[in-house]
PDB file of C-alpha atoms and ligand atoms in Angstrom:
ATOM      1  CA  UNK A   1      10.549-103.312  82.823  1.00 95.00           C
ATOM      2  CA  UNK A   2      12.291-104.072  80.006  1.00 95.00           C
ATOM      3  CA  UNK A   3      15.974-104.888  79.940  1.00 95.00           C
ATOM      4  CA  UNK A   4      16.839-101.319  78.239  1.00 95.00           C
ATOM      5  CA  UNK A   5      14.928 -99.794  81.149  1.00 96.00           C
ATOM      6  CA  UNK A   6      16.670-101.943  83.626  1.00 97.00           C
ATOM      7  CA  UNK A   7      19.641-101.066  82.297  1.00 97.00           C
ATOM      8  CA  UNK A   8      18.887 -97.005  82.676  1.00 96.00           C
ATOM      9  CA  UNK A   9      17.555 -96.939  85.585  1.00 97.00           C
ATOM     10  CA  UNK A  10      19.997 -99.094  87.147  1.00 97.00           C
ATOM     11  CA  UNK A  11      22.323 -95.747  85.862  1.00 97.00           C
ATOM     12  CA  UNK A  12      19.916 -93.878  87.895  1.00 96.00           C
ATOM     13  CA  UNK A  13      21.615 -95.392  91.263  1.00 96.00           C
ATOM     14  CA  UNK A  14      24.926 -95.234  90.137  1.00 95.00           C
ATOM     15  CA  UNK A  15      24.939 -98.533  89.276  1.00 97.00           C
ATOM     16  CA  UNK A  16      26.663-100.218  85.937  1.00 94.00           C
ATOM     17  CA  UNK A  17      25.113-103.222  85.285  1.00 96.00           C
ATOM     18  CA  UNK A  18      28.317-105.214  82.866  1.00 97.00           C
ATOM     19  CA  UNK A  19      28.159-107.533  79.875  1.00 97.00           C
ATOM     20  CA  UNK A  20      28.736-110.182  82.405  1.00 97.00           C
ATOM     21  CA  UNK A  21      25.913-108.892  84.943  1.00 98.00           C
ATOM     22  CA  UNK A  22      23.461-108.779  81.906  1.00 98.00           C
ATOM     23  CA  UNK A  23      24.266-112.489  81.191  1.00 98.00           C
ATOM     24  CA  UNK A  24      24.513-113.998  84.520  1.00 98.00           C
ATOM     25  CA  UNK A  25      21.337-112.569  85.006  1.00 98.00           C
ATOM     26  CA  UNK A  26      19.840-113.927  81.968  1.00 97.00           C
ATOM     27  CA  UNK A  27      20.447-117.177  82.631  1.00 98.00           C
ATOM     28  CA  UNK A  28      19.409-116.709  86.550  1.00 98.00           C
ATOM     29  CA  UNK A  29      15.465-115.496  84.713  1.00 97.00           C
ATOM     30  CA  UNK A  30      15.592-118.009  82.627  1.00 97.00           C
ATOM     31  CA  UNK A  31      16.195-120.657  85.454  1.00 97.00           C
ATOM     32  CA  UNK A  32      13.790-118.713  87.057  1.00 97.00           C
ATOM     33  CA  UNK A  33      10.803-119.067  84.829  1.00 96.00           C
ATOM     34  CA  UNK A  34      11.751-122.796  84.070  1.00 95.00           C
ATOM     35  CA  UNK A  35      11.550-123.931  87.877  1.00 95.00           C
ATOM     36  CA  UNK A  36       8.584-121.707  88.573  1.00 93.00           C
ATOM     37  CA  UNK A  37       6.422-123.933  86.143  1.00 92.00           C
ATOM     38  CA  UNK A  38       7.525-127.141  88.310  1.00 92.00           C
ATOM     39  CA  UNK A  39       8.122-125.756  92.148  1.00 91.00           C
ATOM     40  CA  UNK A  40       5.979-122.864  92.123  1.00 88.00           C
ATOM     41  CA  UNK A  41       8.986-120.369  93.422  1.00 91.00           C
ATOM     42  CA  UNK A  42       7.423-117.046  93.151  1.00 88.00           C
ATOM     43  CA  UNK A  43       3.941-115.121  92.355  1.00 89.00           C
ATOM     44  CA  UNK A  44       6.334-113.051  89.834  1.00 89.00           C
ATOM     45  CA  UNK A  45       6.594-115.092  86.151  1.00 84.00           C
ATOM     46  CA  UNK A  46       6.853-112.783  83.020  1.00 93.00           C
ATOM     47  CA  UNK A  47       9.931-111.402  82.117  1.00 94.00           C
ATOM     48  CA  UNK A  48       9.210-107.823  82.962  1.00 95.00           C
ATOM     49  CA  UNK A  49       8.073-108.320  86.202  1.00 95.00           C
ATOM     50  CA  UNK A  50      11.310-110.418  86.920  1.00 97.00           C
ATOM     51  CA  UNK A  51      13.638-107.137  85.873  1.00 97.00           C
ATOM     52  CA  UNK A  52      11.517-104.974  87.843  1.00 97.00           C
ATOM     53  CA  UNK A  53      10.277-106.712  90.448  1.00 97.00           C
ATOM     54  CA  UNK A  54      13.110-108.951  91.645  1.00 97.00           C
ATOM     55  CA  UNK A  55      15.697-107.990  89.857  1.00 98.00           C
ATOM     56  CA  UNK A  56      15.989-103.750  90.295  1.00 98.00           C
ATOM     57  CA  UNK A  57      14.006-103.861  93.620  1.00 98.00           C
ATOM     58  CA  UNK A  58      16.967-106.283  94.983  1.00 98.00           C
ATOM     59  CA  UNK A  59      19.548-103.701  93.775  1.00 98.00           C
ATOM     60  CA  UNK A  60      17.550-100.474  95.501  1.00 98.00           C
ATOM     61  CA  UNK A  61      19.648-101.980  98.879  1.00 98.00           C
ATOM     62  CA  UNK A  62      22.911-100.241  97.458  1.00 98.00           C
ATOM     63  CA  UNK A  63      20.513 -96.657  98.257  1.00 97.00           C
ATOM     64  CA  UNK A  64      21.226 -97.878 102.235  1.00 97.00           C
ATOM     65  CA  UNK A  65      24.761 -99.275 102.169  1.00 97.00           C
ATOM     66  CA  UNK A  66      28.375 -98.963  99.833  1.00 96.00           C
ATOM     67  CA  UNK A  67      28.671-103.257  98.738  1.00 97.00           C
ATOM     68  CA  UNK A  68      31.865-102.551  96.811  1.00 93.00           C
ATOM     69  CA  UNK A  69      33.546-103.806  99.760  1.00 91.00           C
ATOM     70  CA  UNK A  70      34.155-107.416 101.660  1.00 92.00           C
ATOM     71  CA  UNK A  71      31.129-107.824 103.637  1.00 98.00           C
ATOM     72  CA  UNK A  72      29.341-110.472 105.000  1.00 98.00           C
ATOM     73  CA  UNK A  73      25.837-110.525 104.273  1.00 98.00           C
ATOM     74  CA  UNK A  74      22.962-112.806 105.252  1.00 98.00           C
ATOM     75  CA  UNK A  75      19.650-112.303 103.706  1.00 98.00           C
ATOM     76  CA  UNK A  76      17.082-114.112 105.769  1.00 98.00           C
ATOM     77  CA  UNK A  77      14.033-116.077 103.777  1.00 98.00           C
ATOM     78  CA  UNK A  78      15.676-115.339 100.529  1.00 98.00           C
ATOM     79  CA  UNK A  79      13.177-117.495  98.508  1.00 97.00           C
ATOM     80  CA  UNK A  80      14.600-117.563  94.927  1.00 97.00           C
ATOM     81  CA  UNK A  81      17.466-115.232  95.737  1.00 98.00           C
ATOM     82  CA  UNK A  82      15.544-111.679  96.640  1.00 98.00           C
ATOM     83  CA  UNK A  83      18.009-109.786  97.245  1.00 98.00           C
ATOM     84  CA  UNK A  84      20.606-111.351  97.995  1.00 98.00           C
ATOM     85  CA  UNK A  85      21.706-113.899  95.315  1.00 98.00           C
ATOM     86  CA  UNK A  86      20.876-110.414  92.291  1.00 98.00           C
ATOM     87  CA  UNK A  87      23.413-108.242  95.042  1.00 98.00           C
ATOM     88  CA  UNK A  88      26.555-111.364  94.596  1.00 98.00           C
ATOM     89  CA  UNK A  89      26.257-111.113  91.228  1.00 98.00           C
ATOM     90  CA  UNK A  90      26.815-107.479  91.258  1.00 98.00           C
ATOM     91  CA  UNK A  91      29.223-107.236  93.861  1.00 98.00           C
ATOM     92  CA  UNK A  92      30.840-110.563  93.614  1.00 96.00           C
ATOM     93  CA  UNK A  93      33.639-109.515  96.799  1.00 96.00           C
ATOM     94  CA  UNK A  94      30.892-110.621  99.340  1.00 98.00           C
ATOM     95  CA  UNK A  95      30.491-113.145 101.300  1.00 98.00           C
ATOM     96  CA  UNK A  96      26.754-114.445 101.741  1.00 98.00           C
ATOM     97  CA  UNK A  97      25.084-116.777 103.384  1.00 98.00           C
ATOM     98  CA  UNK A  98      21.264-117.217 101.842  1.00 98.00           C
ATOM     99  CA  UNK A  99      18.326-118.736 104.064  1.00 98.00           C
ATOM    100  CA  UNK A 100      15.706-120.016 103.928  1.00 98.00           C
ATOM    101  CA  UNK A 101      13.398-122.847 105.287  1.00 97.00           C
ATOM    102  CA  UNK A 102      11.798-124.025 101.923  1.00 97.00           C
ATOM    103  CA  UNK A 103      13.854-126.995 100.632  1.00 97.00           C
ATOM    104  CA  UNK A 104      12.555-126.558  97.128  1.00 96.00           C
ATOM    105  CA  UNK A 105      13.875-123.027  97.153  1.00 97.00           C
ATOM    106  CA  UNK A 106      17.133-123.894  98.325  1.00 98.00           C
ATOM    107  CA  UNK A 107      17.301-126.717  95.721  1.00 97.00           C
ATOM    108  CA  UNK A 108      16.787-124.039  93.359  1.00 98.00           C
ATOM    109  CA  UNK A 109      19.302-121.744  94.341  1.00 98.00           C
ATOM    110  CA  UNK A 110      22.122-124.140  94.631  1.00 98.00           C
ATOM    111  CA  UNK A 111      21.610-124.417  90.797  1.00 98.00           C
ATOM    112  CA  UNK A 112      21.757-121.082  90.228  1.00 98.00           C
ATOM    113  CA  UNK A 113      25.216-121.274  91.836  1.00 98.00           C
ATOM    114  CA  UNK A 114      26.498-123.650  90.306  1.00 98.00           C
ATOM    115  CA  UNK A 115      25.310-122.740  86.550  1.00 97.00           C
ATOM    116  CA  UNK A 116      26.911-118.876  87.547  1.00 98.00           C
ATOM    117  CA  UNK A 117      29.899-120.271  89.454  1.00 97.00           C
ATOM    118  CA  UNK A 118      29.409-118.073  91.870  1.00 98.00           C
ATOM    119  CA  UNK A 119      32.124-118.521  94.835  1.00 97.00           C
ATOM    120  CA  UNK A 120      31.502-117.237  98.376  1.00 97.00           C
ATOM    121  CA  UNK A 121      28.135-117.798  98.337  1.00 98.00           C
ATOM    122  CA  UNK A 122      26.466-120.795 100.812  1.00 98.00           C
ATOM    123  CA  UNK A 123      22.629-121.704 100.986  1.00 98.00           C
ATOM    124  CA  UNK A 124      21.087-122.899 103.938  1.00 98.00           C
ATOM    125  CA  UNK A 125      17.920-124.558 104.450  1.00 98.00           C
ATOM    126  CA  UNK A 126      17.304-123.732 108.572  1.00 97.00           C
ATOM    127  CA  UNK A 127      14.480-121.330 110.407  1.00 96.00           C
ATOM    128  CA  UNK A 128      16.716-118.102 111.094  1.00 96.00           C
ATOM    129  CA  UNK A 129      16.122-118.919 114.858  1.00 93.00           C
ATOM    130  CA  UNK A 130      17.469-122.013 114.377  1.00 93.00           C
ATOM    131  CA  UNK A 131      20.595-120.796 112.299  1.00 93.00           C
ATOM    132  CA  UNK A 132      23.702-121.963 113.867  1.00 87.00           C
ATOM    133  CA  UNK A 133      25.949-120.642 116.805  1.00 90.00           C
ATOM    134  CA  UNK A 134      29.111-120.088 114.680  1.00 93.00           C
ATOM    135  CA  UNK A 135      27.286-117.616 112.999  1.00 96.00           C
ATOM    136  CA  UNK A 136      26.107-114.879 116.183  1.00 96.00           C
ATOM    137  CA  UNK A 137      28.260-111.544 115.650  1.00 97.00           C
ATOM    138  CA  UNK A 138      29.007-112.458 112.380  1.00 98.00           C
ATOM    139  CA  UNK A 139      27.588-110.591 109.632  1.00 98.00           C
ATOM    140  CA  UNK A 140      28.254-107.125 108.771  1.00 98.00           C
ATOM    141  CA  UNK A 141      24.831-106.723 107.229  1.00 98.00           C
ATOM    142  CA  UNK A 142      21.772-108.363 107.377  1.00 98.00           C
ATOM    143  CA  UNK A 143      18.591-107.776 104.986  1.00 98.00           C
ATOM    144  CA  UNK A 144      15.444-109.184 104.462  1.00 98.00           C
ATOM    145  CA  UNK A 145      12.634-108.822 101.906  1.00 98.00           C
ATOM    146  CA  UNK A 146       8.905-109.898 102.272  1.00 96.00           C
ATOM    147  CA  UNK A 147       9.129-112.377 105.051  1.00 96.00           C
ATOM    148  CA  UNK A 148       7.791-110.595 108.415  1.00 95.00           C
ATOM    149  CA  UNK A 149       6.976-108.105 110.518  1.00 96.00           C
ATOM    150  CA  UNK A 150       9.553-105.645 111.439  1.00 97.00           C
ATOM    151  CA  UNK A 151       9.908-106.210 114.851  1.00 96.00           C
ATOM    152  CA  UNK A 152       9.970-110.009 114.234  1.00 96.00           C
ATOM    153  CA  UNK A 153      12.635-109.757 111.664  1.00 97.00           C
ATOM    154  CA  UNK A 154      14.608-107.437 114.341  1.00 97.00           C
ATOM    155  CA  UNK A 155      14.849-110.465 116.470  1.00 97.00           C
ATOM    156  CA  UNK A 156      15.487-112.874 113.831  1.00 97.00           C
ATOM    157  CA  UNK A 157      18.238-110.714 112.051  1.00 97.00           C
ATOM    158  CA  UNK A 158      20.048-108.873 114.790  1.00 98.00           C
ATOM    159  CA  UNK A 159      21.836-111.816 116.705  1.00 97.00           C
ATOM    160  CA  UNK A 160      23.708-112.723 114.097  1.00 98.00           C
ATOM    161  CA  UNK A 161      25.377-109.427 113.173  1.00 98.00           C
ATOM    162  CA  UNK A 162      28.405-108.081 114.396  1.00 98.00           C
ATOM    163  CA  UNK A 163      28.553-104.309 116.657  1.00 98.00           C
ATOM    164  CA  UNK A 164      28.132-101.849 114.526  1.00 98.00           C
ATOM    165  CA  UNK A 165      26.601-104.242 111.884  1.00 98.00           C
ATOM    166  CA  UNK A 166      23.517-103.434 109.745  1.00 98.00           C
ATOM    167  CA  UNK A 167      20.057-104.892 109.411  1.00 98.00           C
ATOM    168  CA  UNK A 168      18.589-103.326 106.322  1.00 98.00           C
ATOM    169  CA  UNK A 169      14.673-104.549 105.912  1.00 98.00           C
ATOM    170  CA  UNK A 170      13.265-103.731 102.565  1.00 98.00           C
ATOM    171  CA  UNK A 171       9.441-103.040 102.996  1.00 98.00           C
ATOM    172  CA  UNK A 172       6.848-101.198 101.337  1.00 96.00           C
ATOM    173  CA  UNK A 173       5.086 -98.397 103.757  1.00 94.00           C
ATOM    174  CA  UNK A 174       7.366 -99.138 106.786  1.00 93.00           C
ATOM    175  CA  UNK A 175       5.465 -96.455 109.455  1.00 95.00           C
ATOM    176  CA  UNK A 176       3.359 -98.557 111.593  1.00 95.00           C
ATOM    177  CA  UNK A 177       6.278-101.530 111.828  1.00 96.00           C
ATOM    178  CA  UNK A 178       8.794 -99.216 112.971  1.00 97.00           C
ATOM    179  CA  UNK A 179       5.901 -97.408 115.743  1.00 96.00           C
ATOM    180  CA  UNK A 180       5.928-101.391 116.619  1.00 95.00           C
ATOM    181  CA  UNK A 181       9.569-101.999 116.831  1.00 96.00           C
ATOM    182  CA  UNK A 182      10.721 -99.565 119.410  1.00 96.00           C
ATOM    183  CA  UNK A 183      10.304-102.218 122.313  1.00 95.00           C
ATOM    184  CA  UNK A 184      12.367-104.932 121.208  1.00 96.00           C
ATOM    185  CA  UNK A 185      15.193-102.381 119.649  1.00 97.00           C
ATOM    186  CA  UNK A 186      15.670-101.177 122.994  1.00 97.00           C
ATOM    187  CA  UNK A 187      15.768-104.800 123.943  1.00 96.00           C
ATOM    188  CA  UNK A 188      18.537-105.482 121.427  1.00 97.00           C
ATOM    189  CA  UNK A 189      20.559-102.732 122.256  1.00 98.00           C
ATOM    190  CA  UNK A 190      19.929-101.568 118.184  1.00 98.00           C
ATOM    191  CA  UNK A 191      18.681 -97.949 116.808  1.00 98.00           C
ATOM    192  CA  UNK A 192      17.357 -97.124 113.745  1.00 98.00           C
ATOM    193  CA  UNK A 193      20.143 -94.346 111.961  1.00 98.00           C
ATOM    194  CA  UNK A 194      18.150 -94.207 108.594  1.00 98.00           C
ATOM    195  CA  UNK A 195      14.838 -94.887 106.595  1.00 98.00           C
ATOM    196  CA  UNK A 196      14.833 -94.566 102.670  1.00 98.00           C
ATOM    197  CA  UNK A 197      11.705 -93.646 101.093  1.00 97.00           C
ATOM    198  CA  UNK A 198      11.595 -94.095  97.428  1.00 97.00           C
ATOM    199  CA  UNK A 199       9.100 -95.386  94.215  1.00 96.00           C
ATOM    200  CA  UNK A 200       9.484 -98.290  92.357  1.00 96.00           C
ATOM    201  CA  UNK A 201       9.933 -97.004  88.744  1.00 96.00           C
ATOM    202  CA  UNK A 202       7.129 -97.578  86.118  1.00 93.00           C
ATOM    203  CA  UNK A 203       4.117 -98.882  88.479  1.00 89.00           C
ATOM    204  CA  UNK A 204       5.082 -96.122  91.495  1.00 87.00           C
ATOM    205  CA  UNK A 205       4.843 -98.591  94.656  1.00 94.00           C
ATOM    206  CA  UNK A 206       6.272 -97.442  97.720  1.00 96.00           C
ATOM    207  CA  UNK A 207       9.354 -98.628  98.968  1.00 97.00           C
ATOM    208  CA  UNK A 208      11.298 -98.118 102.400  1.00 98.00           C
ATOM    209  CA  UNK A 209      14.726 -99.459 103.316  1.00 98.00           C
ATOM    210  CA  UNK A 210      14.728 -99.679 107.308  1.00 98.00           C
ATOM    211  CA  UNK A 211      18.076 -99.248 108.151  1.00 98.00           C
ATOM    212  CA  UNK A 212      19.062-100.607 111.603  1.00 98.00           C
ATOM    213  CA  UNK A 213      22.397-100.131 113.768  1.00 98.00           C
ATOM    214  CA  UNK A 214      23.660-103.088 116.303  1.00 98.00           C
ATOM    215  CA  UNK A 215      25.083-101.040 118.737  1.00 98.00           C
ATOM    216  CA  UNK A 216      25.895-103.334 121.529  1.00 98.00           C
ATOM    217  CA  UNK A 217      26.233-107.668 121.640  1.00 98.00           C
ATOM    218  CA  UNK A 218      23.336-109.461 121.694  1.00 97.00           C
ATOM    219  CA  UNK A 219      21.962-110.951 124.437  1.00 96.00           C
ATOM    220  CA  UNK A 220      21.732-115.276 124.864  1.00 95.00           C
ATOM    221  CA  UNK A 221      18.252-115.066 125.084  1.00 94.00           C
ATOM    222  CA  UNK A 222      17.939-113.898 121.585  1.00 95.00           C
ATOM    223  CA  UNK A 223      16.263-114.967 119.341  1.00 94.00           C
ATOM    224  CA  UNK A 224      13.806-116.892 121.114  1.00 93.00           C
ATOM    225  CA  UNK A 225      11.638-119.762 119.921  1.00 90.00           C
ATOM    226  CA  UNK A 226       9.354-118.290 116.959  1.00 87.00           C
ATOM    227  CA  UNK A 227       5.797-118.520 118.843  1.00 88.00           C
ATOM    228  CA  UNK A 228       7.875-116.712 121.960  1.00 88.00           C
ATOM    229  CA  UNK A 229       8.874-114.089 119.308  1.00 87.00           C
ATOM    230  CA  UNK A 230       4.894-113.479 117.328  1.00 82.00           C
ATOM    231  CA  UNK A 231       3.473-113.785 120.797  1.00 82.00           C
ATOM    232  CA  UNK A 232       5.398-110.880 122.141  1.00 77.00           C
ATOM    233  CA  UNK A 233       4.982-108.681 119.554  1.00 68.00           C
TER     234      UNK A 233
HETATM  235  N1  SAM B   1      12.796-112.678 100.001  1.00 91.64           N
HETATM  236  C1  SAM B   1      12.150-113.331  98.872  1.00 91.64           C
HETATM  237  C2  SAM B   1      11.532-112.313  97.946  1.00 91.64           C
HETATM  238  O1  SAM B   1      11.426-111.148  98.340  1.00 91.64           O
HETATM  239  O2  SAM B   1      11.128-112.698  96.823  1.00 91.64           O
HETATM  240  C3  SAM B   1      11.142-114.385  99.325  1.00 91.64           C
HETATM  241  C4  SAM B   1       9.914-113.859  99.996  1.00 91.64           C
HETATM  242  S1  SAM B   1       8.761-115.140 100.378  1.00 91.64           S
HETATM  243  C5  SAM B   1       7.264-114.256 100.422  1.00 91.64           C
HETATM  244  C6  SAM B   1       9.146-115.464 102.098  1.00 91.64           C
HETATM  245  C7  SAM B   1      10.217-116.517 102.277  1.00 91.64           C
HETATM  246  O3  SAM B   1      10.661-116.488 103.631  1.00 91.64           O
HETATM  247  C8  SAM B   1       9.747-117.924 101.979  1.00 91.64           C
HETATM  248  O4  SAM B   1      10.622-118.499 101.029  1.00 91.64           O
HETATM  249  C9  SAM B   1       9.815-118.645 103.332  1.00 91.64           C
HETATM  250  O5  SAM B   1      10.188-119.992 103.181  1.00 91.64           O
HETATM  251  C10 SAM B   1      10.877-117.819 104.063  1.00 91.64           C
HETATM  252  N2  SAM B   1      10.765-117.773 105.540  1.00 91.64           N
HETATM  253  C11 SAM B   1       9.720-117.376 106.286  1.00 91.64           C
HETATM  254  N3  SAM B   1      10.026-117.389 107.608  1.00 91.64           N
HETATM  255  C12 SAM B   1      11.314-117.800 107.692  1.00 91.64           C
HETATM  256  C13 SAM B   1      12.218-118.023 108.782  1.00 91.64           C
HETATM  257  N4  SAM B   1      11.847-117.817 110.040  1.00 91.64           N
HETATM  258  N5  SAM B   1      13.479-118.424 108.500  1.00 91.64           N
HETATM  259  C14 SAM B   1      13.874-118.640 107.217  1.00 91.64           C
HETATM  260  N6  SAM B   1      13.056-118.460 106.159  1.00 91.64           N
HETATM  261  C15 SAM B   1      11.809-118.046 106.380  1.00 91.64           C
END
């Protein structure tokens, strides 16, 4: 995709990408592509791929939820930022927390913050089972893109969201996950209101945007260890 089609189809979502956007996110590709050749970040290197690939797939989450608002968002295993560090610099009101348990990755990131003094945005380098108390019932959202299952990202995501609060898993073909996740949504007292079906433009590839409701808090036990959490599932 090339930064004209970016641009357009971005228009295509009701989304204006600014002067500012377009430069921030220059710098973030070519940080990107630099970093890759030394810490092997991501599978995705040419320029194209970055725009479509990482940068417009992040921004399909705005198809699920409004952003122009003061949320806080986590976005567990965000690698090099997918989606959540392309969403901050679009909608620079929220608050996120990115995490991930690669050290190199969150090395990475925390230069990308600094070089696009970004503000309200905090890395951490944990498991997502292992994220902190302070932070249970805390998020409004929660999204996560190629890390795991459904149903283990259900139990990894939904602790940490407030009632009401969103898990949004970006996923390819989402049908036999969700079949899967019925058990341990009933579990954690969370429904799923909404599932967006759409193509990636120019190579076609499914997409799905799970969305998932917190209705009631979580219970202690949740999340468990991670072998507890693959073994039941
Ligand atoms: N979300 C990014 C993207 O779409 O480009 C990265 C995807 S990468 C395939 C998966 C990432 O999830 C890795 O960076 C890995 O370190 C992280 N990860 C896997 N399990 C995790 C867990 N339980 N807690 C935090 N991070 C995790």
């Amino acid at each position: 995709m090339t930064k004209e089609e970016f641009i357009s189809e971005l228009a295509k979502l009701n989304i204006k990408a600014t002067e500012q956007n377009l430069k921030d996110l220059d710098r973030y590709k070519d940080l990107l592509i630099e970093y890759n050749k030394k810490f092997n970040l991501t599978a995705i290197k040419t320029e194209e791929e970055i725009y479509l690939k990482h940068f417009y797939d992040s921004l399909t989450l705005t198809q699920a939820v409004d952003l122009n608002q003061n949320l806080k968002l986590l976005d567990i295993g965000t690698g090099a930022g997918f989606p959540g560090l392309v969403l901050k610099i679009f909608y620079p009101d929220l608050e996120i927390i990115l995490l991930d348990s690669n050290h190199k990755k969150i090395m990475f990131l925390e230069t990308v913050i600094k070089e696009l003094n970004l503000k309200k945005t905090t890395c951490i380098n944990l498991r997502a089972e292992n994220l902190s108390k302070e932070y249970r019932e805390y998020f409004d959202i929660a999204t996560s893109r190629a890390v795991s299952a459904l149903p283990v990202l259900c139990e990894l995501s939904i602790p940490y969201l407030k009632v009401d609060g969103l898990f949004i898993a970006m996923k390819g073909d989402s049908e036999e996950e969700i079949k899967k996740s019925s058990k341990i949504l009933e579990q954690l007292d969370s429904k799923i209101i909404d599932v967006k079906r759409f193509n990636l433009p120019i190579e076609s590839s499914n997409r799905s945007l799970v969305v998932i409701k917190k209705l009631k808090k979580t219970k202690e036990k949740y999340p468990r260890s991670y072998d507890k959490i693959v073994k039941s599932k």
